[in-house]
Tab-separated table of C-alpha atoms in Angstrom:
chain	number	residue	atom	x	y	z
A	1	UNK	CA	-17.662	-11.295	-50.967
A	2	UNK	CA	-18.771	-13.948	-47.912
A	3	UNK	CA	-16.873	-17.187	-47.917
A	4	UNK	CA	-18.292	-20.681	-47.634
A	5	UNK	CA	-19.661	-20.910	-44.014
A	6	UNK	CA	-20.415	-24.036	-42.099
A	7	UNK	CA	-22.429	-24.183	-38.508
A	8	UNK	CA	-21.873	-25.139	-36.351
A	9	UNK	CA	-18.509	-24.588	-35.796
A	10	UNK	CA	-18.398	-27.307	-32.965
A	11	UNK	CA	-20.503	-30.125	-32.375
A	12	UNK	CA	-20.210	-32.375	-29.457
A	13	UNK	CA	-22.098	-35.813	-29.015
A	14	UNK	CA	-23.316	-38.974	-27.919
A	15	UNK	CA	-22.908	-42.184	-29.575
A	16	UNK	CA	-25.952	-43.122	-31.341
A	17	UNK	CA	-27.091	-39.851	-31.750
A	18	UNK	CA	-27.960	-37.790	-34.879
A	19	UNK	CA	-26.189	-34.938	-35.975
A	20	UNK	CA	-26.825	-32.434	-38.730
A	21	UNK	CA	-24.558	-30.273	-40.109
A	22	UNK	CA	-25.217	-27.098	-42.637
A	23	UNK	CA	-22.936	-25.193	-45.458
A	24	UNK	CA	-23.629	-22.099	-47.088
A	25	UNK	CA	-21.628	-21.809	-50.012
A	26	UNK	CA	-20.051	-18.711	-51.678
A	27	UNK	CA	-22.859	-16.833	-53.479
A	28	UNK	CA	-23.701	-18.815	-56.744
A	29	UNK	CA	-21.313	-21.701	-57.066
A	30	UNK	CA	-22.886	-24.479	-58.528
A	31	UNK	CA	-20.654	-27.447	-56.902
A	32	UNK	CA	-20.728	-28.058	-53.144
A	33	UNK	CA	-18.363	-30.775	-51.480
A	34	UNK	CA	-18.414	-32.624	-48.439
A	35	UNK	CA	-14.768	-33.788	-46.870
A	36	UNK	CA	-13.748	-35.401	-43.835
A	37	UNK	CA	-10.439	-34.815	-41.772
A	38	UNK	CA	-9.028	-36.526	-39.214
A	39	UNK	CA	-5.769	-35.789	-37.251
A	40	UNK	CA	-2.699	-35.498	-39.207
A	41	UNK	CA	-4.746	-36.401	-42.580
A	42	UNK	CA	-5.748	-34.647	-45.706
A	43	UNK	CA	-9.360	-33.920	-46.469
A	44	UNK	CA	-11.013	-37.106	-47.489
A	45	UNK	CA	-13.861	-37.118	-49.801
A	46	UNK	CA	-17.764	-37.755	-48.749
A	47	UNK	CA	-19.763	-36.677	-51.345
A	48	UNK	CA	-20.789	-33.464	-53.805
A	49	UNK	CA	-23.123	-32.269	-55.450
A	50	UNK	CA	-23.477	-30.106	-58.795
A	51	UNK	CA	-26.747	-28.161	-58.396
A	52	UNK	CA	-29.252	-30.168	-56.293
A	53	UNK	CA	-27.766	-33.137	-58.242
A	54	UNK	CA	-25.674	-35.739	-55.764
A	55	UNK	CA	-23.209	-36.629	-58.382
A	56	UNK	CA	-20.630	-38.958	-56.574
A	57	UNK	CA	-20.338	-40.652	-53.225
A	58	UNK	CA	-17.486	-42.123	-51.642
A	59	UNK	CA	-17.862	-45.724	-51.525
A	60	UNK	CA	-16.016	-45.403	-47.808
A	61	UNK	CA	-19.247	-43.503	-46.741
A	62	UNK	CA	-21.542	-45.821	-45.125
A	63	UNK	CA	-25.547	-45.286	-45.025
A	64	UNK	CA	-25.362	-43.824	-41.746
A	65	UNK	CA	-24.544	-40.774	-43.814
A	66	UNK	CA	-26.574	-38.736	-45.963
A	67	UNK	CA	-26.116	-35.230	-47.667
A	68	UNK	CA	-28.903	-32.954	-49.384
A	69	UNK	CA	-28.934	-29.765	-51.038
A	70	UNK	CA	-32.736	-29.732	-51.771
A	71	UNK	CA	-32.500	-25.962	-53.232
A	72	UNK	CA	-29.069	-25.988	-55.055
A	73	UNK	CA	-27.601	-23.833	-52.508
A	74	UNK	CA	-26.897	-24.347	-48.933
A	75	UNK	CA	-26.690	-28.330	-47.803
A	76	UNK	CA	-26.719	-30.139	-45.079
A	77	UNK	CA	-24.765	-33.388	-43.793
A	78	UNK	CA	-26.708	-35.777	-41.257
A	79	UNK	CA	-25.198	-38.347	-39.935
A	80	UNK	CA	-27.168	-40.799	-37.955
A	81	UNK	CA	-26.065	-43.220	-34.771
A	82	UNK	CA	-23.275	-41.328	-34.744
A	83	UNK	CA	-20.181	-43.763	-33.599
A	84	UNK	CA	-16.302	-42.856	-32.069
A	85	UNK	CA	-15.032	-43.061	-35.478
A	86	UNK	CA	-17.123	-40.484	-36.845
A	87	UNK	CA	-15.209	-38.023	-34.751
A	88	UNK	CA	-13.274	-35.772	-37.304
A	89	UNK	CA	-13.380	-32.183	-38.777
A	90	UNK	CA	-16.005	-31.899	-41.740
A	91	UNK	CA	-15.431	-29.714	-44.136
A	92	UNK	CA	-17.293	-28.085	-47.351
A	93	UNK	CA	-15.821	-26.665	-50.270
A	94	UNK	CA	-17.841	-25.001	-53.003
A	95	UNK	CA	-16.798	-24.133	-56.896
A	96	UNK	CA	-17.771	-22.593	-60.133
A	97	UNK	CA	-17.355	-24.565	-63.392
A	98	UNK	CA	-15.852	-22.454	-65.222
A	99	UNK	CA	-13.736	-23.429	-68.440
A	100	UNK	CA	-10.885	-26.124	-66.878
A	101	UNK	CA	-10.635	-24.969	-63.721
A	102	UNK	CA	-12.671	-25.687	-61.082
A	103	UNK	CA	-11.388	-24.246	-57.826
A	104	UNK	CA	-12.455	-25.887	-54.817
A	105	UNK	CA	-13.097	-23.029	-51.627
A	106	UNK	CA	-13.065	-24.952	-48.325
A	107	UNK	CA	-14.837	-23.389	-45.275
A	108	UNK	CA	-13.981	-23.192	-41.578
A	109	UNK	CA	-15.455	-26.668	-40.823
A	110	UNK	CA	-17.517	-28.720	-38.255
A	111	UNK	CA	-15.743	-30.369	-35.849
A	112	UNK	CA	-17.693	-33.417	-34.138
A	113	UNK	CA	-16.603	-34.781	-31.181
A	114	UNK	CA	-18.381	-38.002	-30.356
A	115	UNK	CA	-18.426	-39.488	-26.423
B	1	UNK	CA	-5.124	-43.855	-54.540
B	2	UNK	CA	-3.705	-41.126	-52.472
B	3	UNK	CA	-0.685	-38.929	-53.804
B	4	UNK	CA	2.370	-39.100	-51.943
B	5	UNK	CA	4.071	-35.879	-50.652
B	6	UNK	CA	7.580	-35.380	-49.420
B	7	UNK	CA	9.322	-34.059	-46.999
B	8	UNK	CA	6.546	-35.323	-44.688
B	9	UNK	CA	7.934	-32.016	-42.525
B	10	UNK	CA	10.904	-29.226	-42.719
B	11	UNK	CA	11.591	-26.450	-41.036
B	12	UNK	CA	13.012	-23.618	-42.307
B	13	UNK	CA	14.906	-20.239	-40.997
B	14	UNK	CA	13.228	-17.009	-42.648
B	15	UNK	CA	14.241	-16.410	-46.225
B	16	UNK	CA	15.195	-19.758	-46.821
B	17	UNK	CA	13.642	-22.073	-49.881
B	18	UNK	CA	12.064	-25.137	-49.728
B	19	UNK	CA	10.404	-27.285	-52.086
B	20	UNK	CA	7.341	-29.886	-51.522
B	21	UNK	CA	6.401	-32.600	-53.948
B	22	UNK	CA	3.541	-34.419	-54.686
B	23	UNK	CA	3.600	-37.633	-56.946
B	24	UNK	CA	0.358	-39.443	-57.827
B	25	UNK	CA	0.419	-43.319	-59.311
B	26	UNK	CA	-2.608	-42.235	-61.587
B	27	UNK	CA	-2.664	-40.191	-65.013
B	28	UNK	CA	-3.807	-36.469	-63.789
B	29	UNK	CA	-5.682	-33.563	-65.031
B	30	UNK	CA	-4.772	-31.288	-62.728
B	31	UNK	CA	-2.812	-30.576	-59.318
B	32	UNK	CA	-4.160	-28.364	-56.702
B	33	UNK	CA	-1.953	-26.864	-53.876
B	34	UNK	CA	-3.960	-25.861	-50.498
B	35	UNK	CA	-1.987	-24.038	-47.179
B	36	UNK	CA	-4.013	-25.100	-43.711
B	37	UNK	CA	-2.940	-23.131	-40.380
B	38	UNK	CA	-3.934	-25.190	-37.326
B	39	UNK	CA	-7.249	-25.112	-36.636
B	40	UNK	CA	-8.500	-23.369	-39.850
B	41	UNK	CA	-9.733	-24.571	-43.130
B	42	UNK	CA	-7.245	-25.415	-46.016
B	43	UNK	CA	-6.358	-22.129	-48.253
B	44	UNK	CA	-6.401	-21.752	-51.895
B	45	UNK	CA	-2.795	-21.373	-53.094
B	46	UNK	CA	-2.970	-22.589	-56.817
B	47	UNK	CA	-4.073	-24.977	-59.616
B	48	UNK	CA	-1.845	-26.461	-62.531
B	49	UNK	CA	-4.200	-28.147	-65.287
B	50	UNK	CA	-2.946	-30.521	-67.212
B	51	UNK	CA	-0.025	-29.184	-70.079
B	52	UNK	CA	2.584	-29.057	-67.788
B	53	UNK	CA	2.726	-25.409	-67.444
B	54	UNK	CA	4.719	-23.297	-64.015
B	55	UNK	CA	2.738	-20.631	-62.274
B	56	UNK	CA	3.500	-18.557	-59.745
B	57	UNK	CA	2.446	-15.666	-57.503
B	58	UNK	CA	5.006	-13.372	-55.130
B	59	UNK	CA	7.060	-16.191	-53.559
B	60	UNK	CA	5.222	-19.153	-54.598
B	61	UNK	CA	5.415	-21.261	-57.612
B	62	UNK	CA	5.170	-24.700	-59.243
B	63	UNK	CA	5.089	-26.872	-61.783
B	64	UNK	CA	3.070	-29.702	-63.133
B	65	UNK	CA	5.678	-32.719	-65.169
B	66	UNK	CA	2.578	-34.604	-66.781
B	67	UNK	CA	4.797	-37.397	-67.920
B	68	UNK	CA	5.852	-38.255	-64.308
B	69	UNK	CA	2.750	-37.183	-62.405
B	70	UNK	CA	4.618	-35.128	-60.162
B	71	UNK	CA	3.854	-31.236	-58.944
B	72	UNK	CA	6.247	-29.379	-57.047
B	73	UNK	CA	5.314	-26.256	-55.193
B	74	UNK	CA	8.722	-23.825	-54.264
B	75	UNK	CA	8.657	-21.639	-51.726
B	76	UNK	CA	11.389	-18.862	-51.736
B	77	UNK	CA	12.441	-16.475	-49.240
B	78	UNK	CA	10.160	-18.215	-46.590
B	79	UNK	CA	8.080	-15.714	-44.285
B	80	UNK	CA	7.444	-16.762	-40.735
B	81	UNK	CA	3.494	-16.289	-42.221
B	82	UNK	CA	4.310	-19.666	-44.657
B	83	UNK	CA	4.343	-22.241	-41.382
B	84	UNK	CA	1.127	-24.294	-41.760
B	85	UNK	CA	0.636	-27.535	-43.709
B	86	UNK	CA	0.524	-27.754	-47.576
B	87	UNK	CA	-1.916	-30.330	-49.386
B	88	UNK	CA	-1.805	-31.327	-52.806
B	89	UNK	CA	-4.809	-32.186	-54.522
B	90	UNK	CA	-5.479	-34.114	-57.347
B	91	UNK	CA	-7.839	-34.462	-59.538
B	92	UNK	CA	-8.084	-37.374	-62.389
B	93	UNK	CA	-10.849	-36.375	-64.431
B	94	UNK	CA	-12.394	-33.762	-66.007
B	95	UNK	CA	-16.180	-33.256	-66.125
B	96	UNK	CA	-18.535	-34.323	-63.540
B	97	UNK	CA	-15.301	-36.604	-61.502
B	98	UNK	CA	-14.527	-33.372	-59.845
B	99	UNK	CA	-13.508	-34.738	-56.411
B	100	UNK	CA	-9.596	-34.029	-55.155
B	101	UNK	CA	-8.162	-36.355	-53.356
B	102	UNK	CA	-5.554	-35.328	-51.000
B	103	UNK	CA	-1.690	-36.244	-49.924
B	104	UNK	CA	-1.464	-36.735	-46.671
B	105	UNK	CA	0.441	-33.527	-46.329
B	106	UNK	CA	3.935	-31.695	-45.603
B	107	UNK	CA	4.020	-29.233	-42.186
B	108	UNK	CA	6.317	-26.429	-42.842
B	109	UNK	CA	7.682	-24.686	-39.841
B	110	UNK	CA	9.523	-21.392	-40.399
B	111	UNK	CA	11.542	-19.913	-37.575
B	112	UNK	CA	13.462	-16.638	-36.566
């Protein structure tokens, strides 16, 4: 039974470059979540998706950012002139919908450093 | 709005108790409790849905008070392998508002 994996693992860039990052998540969920963490912080949420379906964005995301998941499985997070402040830890989480619970797996993360 | 943990940090000797709470300012529908080492991603510890039941595995339990909003995970007979920081997520809505939204945390340090 794989986890959710995320790659890269470590992403190191310019400012006002693009970045892309992907998430595999585990084997037939149906949800996928983007968060963002930052030093010290909780996971924040970005955006997520049920299916191919982009059901909710957080209104703190600005249009620099966009997510896909073209397929309804893996998706990817690109964000685009990437600035100081997008330096953080991004994380995915996948679930099944099952009955009330909904259990939200995280995987290891992306961490972008931006220069 | 984001829930509100306390302590903000504690450390512990081994096989002591402690007990983390998490109070949210909204009506929930349910409370989920996360462990994250440093460095890794946050780890599943347990969900409470909305009913106000306890639950519990080994050395780790908590409850859900519906009326005041408040979860409260308890950790007994702490293991060195406990140190990391625990999140509580919460989530407000059933249905396609699945997002958590996360305290800001409590870093649990157990010692020799």
């Amino acid at each position: 039974d794989t986890g959710v994996s995320q790659d890269p693992r470590h992403k190191i860039t310019k400012r006002g470059q693009n970045v892309t990052f992907r998430c595999d998540p585990i084997s037939e969920h149906n949800r996928l979540y983007w968060y963002r963490q930052t030093l010290g912080q909780g996971p924040e949420f970005l955006t997520y998706f049920q299916n191919e379906a982009q059901l909710e964005k957080s209104r703190l995301l600005s249009d620099r950012f966009s997510a896909e998941r073209p397929k309804g499985s893996f998706s990817t997070l690109e964000i685009q002139r990437t600035e100081q402040g997008d330096s953080a830890m991004y994380l995915c989480a996948s679930s099944l919908k099952t009955s009330e619970a909904d259990t939200q797996y995280f995987g290891p993360g992306t961490r972008l450093t931006v220069l | 709005q984001q829930p509100v943990q306390s302590p903000q940090a504690v450390i512990l000797r081994e096989g002591e108790d402690a007990v983390i709470n998490c109070s949210s300012s909204k009506a929930l529908y349910s409370v989920h409790w996360y462990r994250q080492k440093h460095g890794e991603a946050p780890v599943f510890l347990m969900i409470l849905l909305k009913g106000g039941e306890q639950k519990g595995h080994e050395k780790i339990s908590a409850s859900f008070n519906e009326k005041k909003q408040q979860s409260s995970l308890y950790l007994t007979a702490s293991q060195l392998s406990y140190s990391g920081t625990y999140f509580c997520g919460t989530r407000v809505h059933t249905g396609t508002a699945s997002k958590l939204t996360f305290g800001t945390g409590t870093r649990l340090q157990v010692t020799l």
